Coordinates of C-alpha atoms in Angstrom, one line a residue:
M286 CA 3.4 5.7 -23.9
A287 CA 5.3 2.7 -23.2
V288 CA 4.4 0.0 -21.6
R289 CA 6.6 -1.0 -18.2
V290 CA 6.3 -4.1 -15.7
F291 CA 8.7 -2.3 -12.7
K292 CA 10.8 -4.9 -10.0
R293 CA 8.8 -5.3 -7.4
K294 CA 9.9 -6.7 -4.2
I295 CA 7.1 -8.9 -3.7
Y296 CA 7.3 -11.0 -7.0
N297 CA 10.2 -12.7 -4.1
K298 CA 7.0 -13.2 -1.5
I299 CA 4.7 -14.7 -4.0
L300 CA 7.6 -16.9 -5.0
K301 CA 8.1 -18.3 -2.1
W302 CA 4.5 -18.6 -1.5
K303 CA 4.4 -21.3 -4.2
Q304 CA 7.7 -23.1 -2.8
D305 CA 6.9 -23.5 0.6
R306 CA 3.3 -23.8 0.3
A307 CA 2.9 -26.0 -3.0
G308 CA -0.5 -25.5 -3.3
K309 CA -1.7 -26.2 0.0
T310 CA -3.3 -22.5 0.3
A311 CA -4.4 -19.6 -2.0
L312 CA -2.1 -16.8 -2.2
L313 CA -4.2 -13.4 -1.4
I314 CA -2.6 -10.2 -2.2
K315 CA -4.3 -7.1 -0.8
G316 CA -3.6 -4.0 -1.0
A317 CA -5.0 -0.3 -2.7
R318 CA -6.5 0.1 -6.0
R319 CA -3.5 1.0 -9.1
I320 CA -0.9 0.0 -7.1
G321 CA 0.1 -3.0 -9.2
K322 CA -1.3 -6.1 -7.6
T323 CA -2.6 -7.1 -11.5
T324 CA 0.3 -6.5 -13.0
I325 CA 2.6 -8.6 -11.0
V326 CA 0.6 -11.3 -10.0
K327 CA 0.3 -12.0 -14.3
E328 CA 4.3 -11.4 -14.8
F329 CA 4.3 -13.8 -11.9
A330 CA 2.1 -16.8 -13.3
A331 CA 3.7 -15.9 -17.0
K332 CA 7.0 -16.7 -15.8
E333 CA 6.8 -19.2 -13.2
Y334 CA 3.7 -21.2 -14.6
K335 CA 2.9 -23.7 -18.0
S336 CA -0.6 -22.0 -17.9
F337 CA -2.2 -19.2 -16.5
I338 CA -6.4 -17.9 -16.0
L339 CA -7.0 -14.5 -15.3
I340 CA -10.5 -14.0 -14.0
D341 CA -11.1 -10.5 -13.8
F342 CA -14.1 -9.9 -11.6
A343 CA -14.7 -6.1 -12.0
R344 CA -15.2 -6.8 -15.9
T345 CA -16.2 -10.7 -16.3
S346 CA -20.0 -11.8 -17.3
E347 CA -22.7 -12.8 -14.5
A348 CA -22.0 -16.4 -16.4
V349 CA -18.6 -16.8 -15.0
K350 CA -19.4 -15.4 -11.7
G351 CA -22.3 -17.9 -11.7
L352 CA -19.9 -20.6 -12.2
F353 CA -18.8 -20.1 -8.4
D354 CA -22.5 -20.9 -6.8
D355 CA -22.3 -24.4 -6.8
L356 CA -19.2 -26.3 -6.4
D357 CA -20.8 -29.8 -6.7
N358 CA -18.8 -30.4 -9.8
L359 CA -15.4 -29.4 -10.3
D360 CA -14.8 -30.8 -13.5
F361 CA -17.4 -29.3 -15.2
I362 CA -16.1 -25.5 -14.1
F363 CA -12.5 -26.5 -15.1
L364 CA -13.8 -27.4 -18.6
Q365 CA -16.0 -24.4 -18.7
L366 CA -13.3 -21.9 -17.7
Q367 CA -10.8 -23.8 -20.2
A368 CA -13.0 -22.9 -22.8
L369 CA -14.2 -19.6 -21.9
Y370 CA -10.7 -18.3 -22.0
H371 CA -9.2 -20.6 -24.6
V372 CA -6.3 -21.8 -21.9
T373 CA -5.4 -25.5 -21.2
L374 CA -4.9 -26.0 -17.5
Y375 CA -2.2 -28.7 -16.4
E376 CA -2.5 -30.0 -13.2
R377 CA 0.2 -28.8 -10.4
E378 CA 1.9 -26.1 -13.4
S379 CA -1.2 -24.0 -13.8
A380 CA -2.4 -21.4 -11.7
I381 CA -6.2 -19.2 -11.8
I382 CA -5.8 -16.4 -10.6
F383 CA -8.9 -13.8 -9.1
D384 CA -8.8 -10.7 -9.8
E385 CA -10.4 -7.8 -7.9
V386 CA -12.0 -10.9 -5.8
Q387 CA -14.2 -8.4 -3.4
M388 CA -16.4 -8.4 -7.0
C389 CA -17.5 -12.3 -6.2
P390 CA -18.1 -13.2 -2.6
K391 CA -19.2 -16.3 -3.8
A392 CA -15.4 -17.5 -5.8
R393 CA -13.5 -16.1 -2.7
Q394 CA -15.9 -18.8 -0.4
A395 CA -15.0 -21.3 -3.1
I396 CA -11.2 -21.4 -2.2
K397 CA -11.8 -23.7 0.4
Y398 CA -12.7 -26.2 -1.9
L399 CA -10.7 -25.5 -4.8
V400 CA -7.9 -26.2 -3.0
E401 CA -8.5 -29.2 -1.2
D402 CA -9.3 -30.3 -4.6
G403 CA -5.4 -29.7 -5.6
R404 CA -5.0 -29.4 -8.9
Y405 CA -3.9 -25.8 -9.4
D406 CA -2.5 -22.7 -7.3
Y407 CA -4.9 -20.0 -6.6
I408 CA -3.4 -16.3 -6.3
E409 CA -6.2 -13.7 -5.9
T410 CA -6.4 -10.1 -5.6
G411 CA -8.0 -7.6 -3.9
S412 CA -8.8 -4.2 -2.5
L413 CA -11.5 -3.2 0.2
L414 CA -11.6 -6.4 1.1
S415 CA -12.3 -6.6 4.6
I416 CA -15.5 -4.2 3.9
R417 CA -18.9 -5.5 5.2
K418 CA -20.9 -5.8 1.6
N419 CA -17.9 -7.7 0.2
T420 CA -17.9 -10.3 3.2
A421 CA -21.6 -10.6 4.3
G422 CA -22.9 -14.0 3.6
I423 CA -19.9 -16.0 3.1
L424 CA -17.7 -17.8 4.9
I425 CA -14.0 -16.3 5.0
P426 CA -11.4 -19.3 4.0
S427 CA -8.7 -20.1 6.1
E428 CA -6.9 -21.3 2.9
E429 CA -5.1 -18.4 2.2
T430 CA -2.0 -17.0 2.9
R431 CA -2.3 -13.6 2.9
I432 CA -0.1 -10.2 2.2
T433 CA -0.2 -6.7 1.6
M434 CA 1.2 -5.0 -1.1
F435 CA 2.3 -1.2 -0.9
P436 CA 3.1 1.3 -3.9
M437 CA 6.8 1.2 -4.9
D438 CA 9.1 2.3 -2.0
Y439 CA 12.0 4.1 -2.9
E440 CA 14.5 1.5 -3.7
E441 CA 12.0 -0.1 -6.1
F442 CA 11.4 3.5 -7.6
L443 CA 15.6 3.8 -7.9
W444 CA 15.2 0.3 -10.2
A445 CA 12.6 2.0 -12.4
N446 CA 15.0 4.4 -13.0
D447 CA 17.6 2.2 -14.4
D448 CA 19.2 3.0 -10.7
Y449 CA 20.9 0.4 -9.1
N450 CA 23.9 1.5 -7.4
T451 CA 22.9 4.9 -5.0
Y452 CA 20.6 2.5 -2.7
P453 CA 23.5 0.0 -1.8
L454 CA 25.5 3.0 -0.9
I455 CA 23.0 5.0 0.9
K456 CA 22.7 1.3 2.6
Y457 CA 26.4 1.1 2.8
A458 CA 26.5 4.6 4.2
F459 CA 24.4 4.2 6.8
E460 CA 25.1 0.4 8.3
H461 CA 29.1 2.1 8.2
K462 CA 28.6 4.7 9.7
K463 CA 30.3 6.4 7.1
P464 CA 29.3 10.3 6.3
L465 CA 28.6 11.2 2.2
G466 CA 30.7 13.7 0.5
D467 CA 28.4 17.0 0.1
A468 CA 27.9 16.6 -3.5
V469 CA 27.0 13.0 -2.7
N470 CA 24.6 14.5 -0.4
R471 CA 22.8 16.8 -2.7
Q472 CA 22.5 14.0 -5.7
M473 CA 20.9 11.3 -3.3
M474 CA 18.9 13.9 -1.4
R475 CA 17.6 14.8 -4.9
L476 CA 17.2 11.6 -5.8
F477 CA 14.4 11.4 -3.2
R478 CA 13.3 14.3 -3.1
V479 CA 12.0 13.4 -6.6
Y480 CA 10.6 10.3 -5.2
M481 CA 8.2 12.3 -2.9
L482 CA 7.3 14.5 -5.8
V483 CA 6.1 11.4 -8.0
G484 CA 5.6 9.2 -5.2
G485 CA 5.3 5.3 -5.9
M486 CA 2.2 4.7 -8.0
P487 CA 3.2 2.8 -11.0
Q488 CA 0.7 4.4 -13.2
A489 CA 2.7 8.2 -11.6
V490 CA 6.1 6.6 -12.3
N491 CA 5.2 5.6 -15.8
R492 CA 4.4 9.1 -16.6
Y493 CA 7.1 10.5 -15.1
L494 CA 9.7 8.3 -16.9
D495 CA 7.8 8.7 -20.5
T496 CA 7.2 12.4 -20.1
N497 CA 9.9 13.6 -17.4
N498 CA 7.1 16.1 -16.9
L499 CA 5.7 16.9 -13.3
A500 CA 3.0 18.3 -14.7
E501 CA 1.5 15.3 -17.0
T502 CA 2.6 12.9 -13.1
D503 CA 0.2 15.4 -11.3
A504 CA -2.4 15.0 -13.7
V505 CA -1.9 11.0 -13.4
K506 CA -2.1 11.5 -9.6
R507 CA -5.4 13.3 -9.8
E508 CA -6.6 10.5 -11.5
I509 CA -6.3 8.2 -9.1
I510 CA -7.6 10.3 -5.7
E511 CA -10.6 10.9 -7.8
L512 CA -11.0 7.2 -8.0
Y513 CA -10.5 6.4 -4.3
L514 CA -12.5 9.4 -3.3
D515 CA -15.4 7.6 -5.7
D516 CA -14.6 4.2 -3.7
L517 CA -14.7 5.9 -0.9
R518 CA -18.1 7.5 -1.4
K519 CA -19.5 3.9 -2.6
I520 CA -18.6 3.3 0.9
D521 CA -20.1 5.2 2.7
P522 CA -22.8 7.5 0.9
S523 CA -23.0 10.3 3.8
G524 CA -19.8 11.2 2.4
K525 CA -17.9 11.2 5.7
A526 CA -15.4 8.9 5.0
S527 CA -14.1 11.0 1.5
L528 CA -14.5 14.3 3.7
L529 CA -11.9 12.7 6.4
F530 CA -9.7 11.2 3.3
E531 CA -9.5 14.7 1.9
S532 CA -8.6 16.1 5.5
I533 CA -5.7 14.2 6.0
P534 CA -3.0 16.7 4.8
G535 CA -4.5 19.7 6.4
Q536 CA -4.4 17.4 9.8
L537 CA -1.0 16.8 9.4
S538 CA -0.3 20.5 8.4
R539 CA -1.6 21.6 12.1
S540 CA 1.0 19.6 14.1
K541 CA -1.9 18.2 16.3
I542 CA -1.0 15.1 18.2
K543 CA -3.4 13.3 17.0
F544 CA -6.2 13.6 14.3
E545 CA -9.1 15.6 14.9
P546 CA -12.2 14.5 13.1
W547 CA -14.8 16.6 14.4
S548 CA -13.2 19.4 12.3
V549 CA -14.0 18.0 9.5
I550 CA -17.4 16.4 10.3
Q551 CA -20.2 15.9 12.9
A552 CA -21.1 12.5 13.8
S553 CA -24.2 11.6 15.5
D554 CA -22.2 9.2 17.8
K555 CA -19.3 7.3 18.6
N556 CA -20.5 4.5 17.3
S557 CA -21.0 5.8 13.5
I558 CA -17.4 7.5 13.7
S559 CA -15.7 4.3 14.1
D560 CA -17.2 2.2 11.6
L561 CA -15.7 4.9 9.1
W562 CA -12.3 4.4 10.5
R563 CA -12.3 0.6 10.2
D564 CA -13.6 1.3 6.4
L565 CA -10.9 4.0 6.1
E566 CA -8.0 1.8 7.3
D567 CA -9.4 -1.5 5.3
S568 CA -9.3 0.3 2.4
L569 CA -4.9 0.7 2.8
T570 CA -5.3 4.3 0.9
V571 CA -4.3 5.4 4.1
N572 CA -1.4 4.0 6.9
F573 CA -2.7 4.4 10.7
S574 CA -0.1 5.6 13.0
Y575 CA -1.5 5.1 16.5
R576 CA -0.4 6.5 20.2
T577 CA 1.4 4.1 22.3
T578 CA 1.9 4.9 26.5
D579 CA 4.8 3.3 26.5
P580 CA 7.7 4.2 24.0
V581 CA 10.0 1.6 25.2
V582 CA 8.7 -1.9 24.5
G583 CA 5.4 -3.6 23.2
F584 CA 4.2 -0.6 21.4
G585 CA 1.2 -3.2 20.5
L586 CA 0.2 -3.7 23.8
H587 CA 0.3 0.0 25.2
R588 CA -1.8 1.0 21.9
D589 CA -4.2 4.1 22.6
N590 CA -7.1 2.9 19.8
A591 CA -9.2 6.6 20.7
D592 CA -5.3 8.5 19.9
F593 CA -4.2 8.4 16.2
R594 CA -3.1 10.1 13.4
I595 CA -3.6 9.3 9.7
Y596 CA -0.9 9.6 6.8
L597 CA -1.7 8.8 2.9
C598 CA -0.3 5.7 1.5
D599 CA 1.6 7.1 -0.9
T600 CA 3.6 10.6 -1.2
G601 CA 2.8 11.3 -4.3
L602 CA -0.9 11.4 -4.1
F603 CA -0.3 13.4 -0.6
V604 CA 1.6 16.4 -2.6
T605 CA -1.3 16.4 -5.0
L606 CA -4.1 15.9 -2.4
A607 CA -2.3 18.8 0.3
F608 CA -2.3 21.3 -2.8
W609 CA -5.0 20.2 -4.6
D610 CA -6.5 23.6 -5.2
K611 CA -3.5 24.4 -7.4
D612 CA -2.3 23.1 -10.7
V613 CA 1.4 22.4 -10.6
A614 CA 2.1 25.7 -12.7
E615 CA 0.9 27.5 -10.5
N616 CA 2.2 25.5 -7.6
T617 CA 5.6 26.7 -6.4
L618 CA 5.9 23.5 -4.1
Y619 CA 7.6 21.2 -6.3
Q620 CA 10.3 23.6 -7.4
R621 CA 10.6 24.3 -3.8
L622 CA 11.4 20.4 -2.9
L623 CA 13.9 20.0 -5.7
S624 CA 15.7 22.9 -4.6
D625 CA 15.7 21.7 -1.2
K626 CA 13.9 25.2 0.2
L627 CA 11.3 23.6 1.8
E628 CA 9.9 25.8 4.6
A629 CA 9.5 24.1 8.0
D630 CA 6.1 24.0 7.9
L631 CA 5.7 21.9 5.1
G632 CA 7.6 19.4 7.0
Y633 CA 4.6 17.2 7.2
I634 CA 5.5 15.9 3.7
Y635 CA 8.3 14.3 5.3
E636 CA 6.2 13.0 8.0
N637 CA 4.1 11.2 5.2
V638 CA 6.9 9.9 3.8
V639 CA 8.5 7.8 6.6
A640 CA 5.2 7.0 7.4
Q641 CA 4.8 5.1 4.1
M642 CA 8.9 3.6 3.9
L643 CA 7.8 2.2 7.7
R644 CA 4.9 0.6 6.9
A645 CA 6.2 -0.9 3.0
A646 CA 9.3 -2.5 5.4
G647 CA 6.3 -4.3 7.0
H648 CA 6.1 -2.3 10.2
S649 CA 3.3 -1.2 12.0
L650 CA 3.3 2.9 12.8
Y651 CA 3.4 4.4 16.3
Y652 CA 4.1 7.6 17.6
Y653 CA 4.8 8.8 21.4
T654 CA 4.0 11.9 22.8
F655 CA 6.6 13.0 25.8
P656 CA 4.0 14.8 28.9
T657 CA 7.9 17.0 29.9
D658 CA 11.0 17.9 28.1
K659 CA 12.9 15.9 31.0
E660 CA 11.4 12.5 30.1
R661 CA 12.6 13.8 26.3
K662 CA 15.9 14.1 27.2
K663 CA 16.0 10.7 30.1
Y664 CA 14.5 8.5 27.0
Y665 CA 16.9 9.9 24.4
D666 CA 19.7 9.9 27.2
C667 CA 18.8 6.2 27.2
L668 CA 18.8 5.3 23.5
L669 CA 22.2 7.1 23.1
Y670 CA 24.0 5.0 26.3
H671 CA 22.4 1.8 24.7
S672 CA 24.0 2.8 20.6
D673 CA 27.4 3.4 22.3
A674 CA 27.5 0.2 23.7
A675 CA 26.2 -1.5 21.2
D676 CA 29.2 -0.1 19.1
E677 CA 31.7 -1.5 21.8

């Protein structure tokens, strides 16, 4: 299998942090597992620094973790790290990467003093960062610049396929309101449907590029879903969180206006279920969309925390989870999507991909339900009026 380092948009955000902050803060990159955090950080450090040390707290020894228990002598800590990793560190020209930093809370707490020391840059990566057990008993550093990383968006997927022409064409047609011809439009939609099936998880994209085989790609996505479920079972040994995760495609398929947990689990009180929501949202394996009571302005000001819809962070994973009980050979969904013969009752797949695209673009998710058709028409007429006015 070829080893690929995909071009990711987050690289420029990391570079901006390095240039703007100049060592005054550490960079914390958070995101779900297997989205490519470690890969992009290693690539960045190799290109932008004279040297770097990557400490993988999921694999490193207790001796290395123990270095951060006592920060009284930073000189000694840096000497030991250089000796253990056989890397020479250069003042203001080297970076130290704390990979999977949630596995060593004391190292994250140490960021305050390491940044204050100022000799090196620090980049942290992590998932499940806000889960209570990963923050208990430590002081969360304020010296962090935090950014969220998502699975590959559609443009990044096209880059991975060595396609740098399709996205600019779509953007130009949209911005200038130029319709694409039927043949071009069919080609554009087929490419987008391939993205929906493969998704944006780098491992799945890599397998697709290696094999051009959706069954092989589906096997990789199943492994990632199993990993997510295992993580959720560790967070919540009762199994409720994993059951809620597995129920997402089914909940969306019922066209309900909000997620209905009581159809999946039985909870003794509202506090216990609210803790599950927080943990599930913090895992970044899903995207929450909250209902707003005002569709015009200030969505966040009118957010109803009790009503929400949930989507998977990646539509490729969503497709696999939605048809978990069938392998690709028995599942005609792939063929139907590729041939644009997807039934209307499977439109929730498109709903998930739109949610994913909005989150990747940095938007929070909200939805609104119109109480009457008359109100809906009034709202759309208002939108149309403002759109026409803007064109004049």
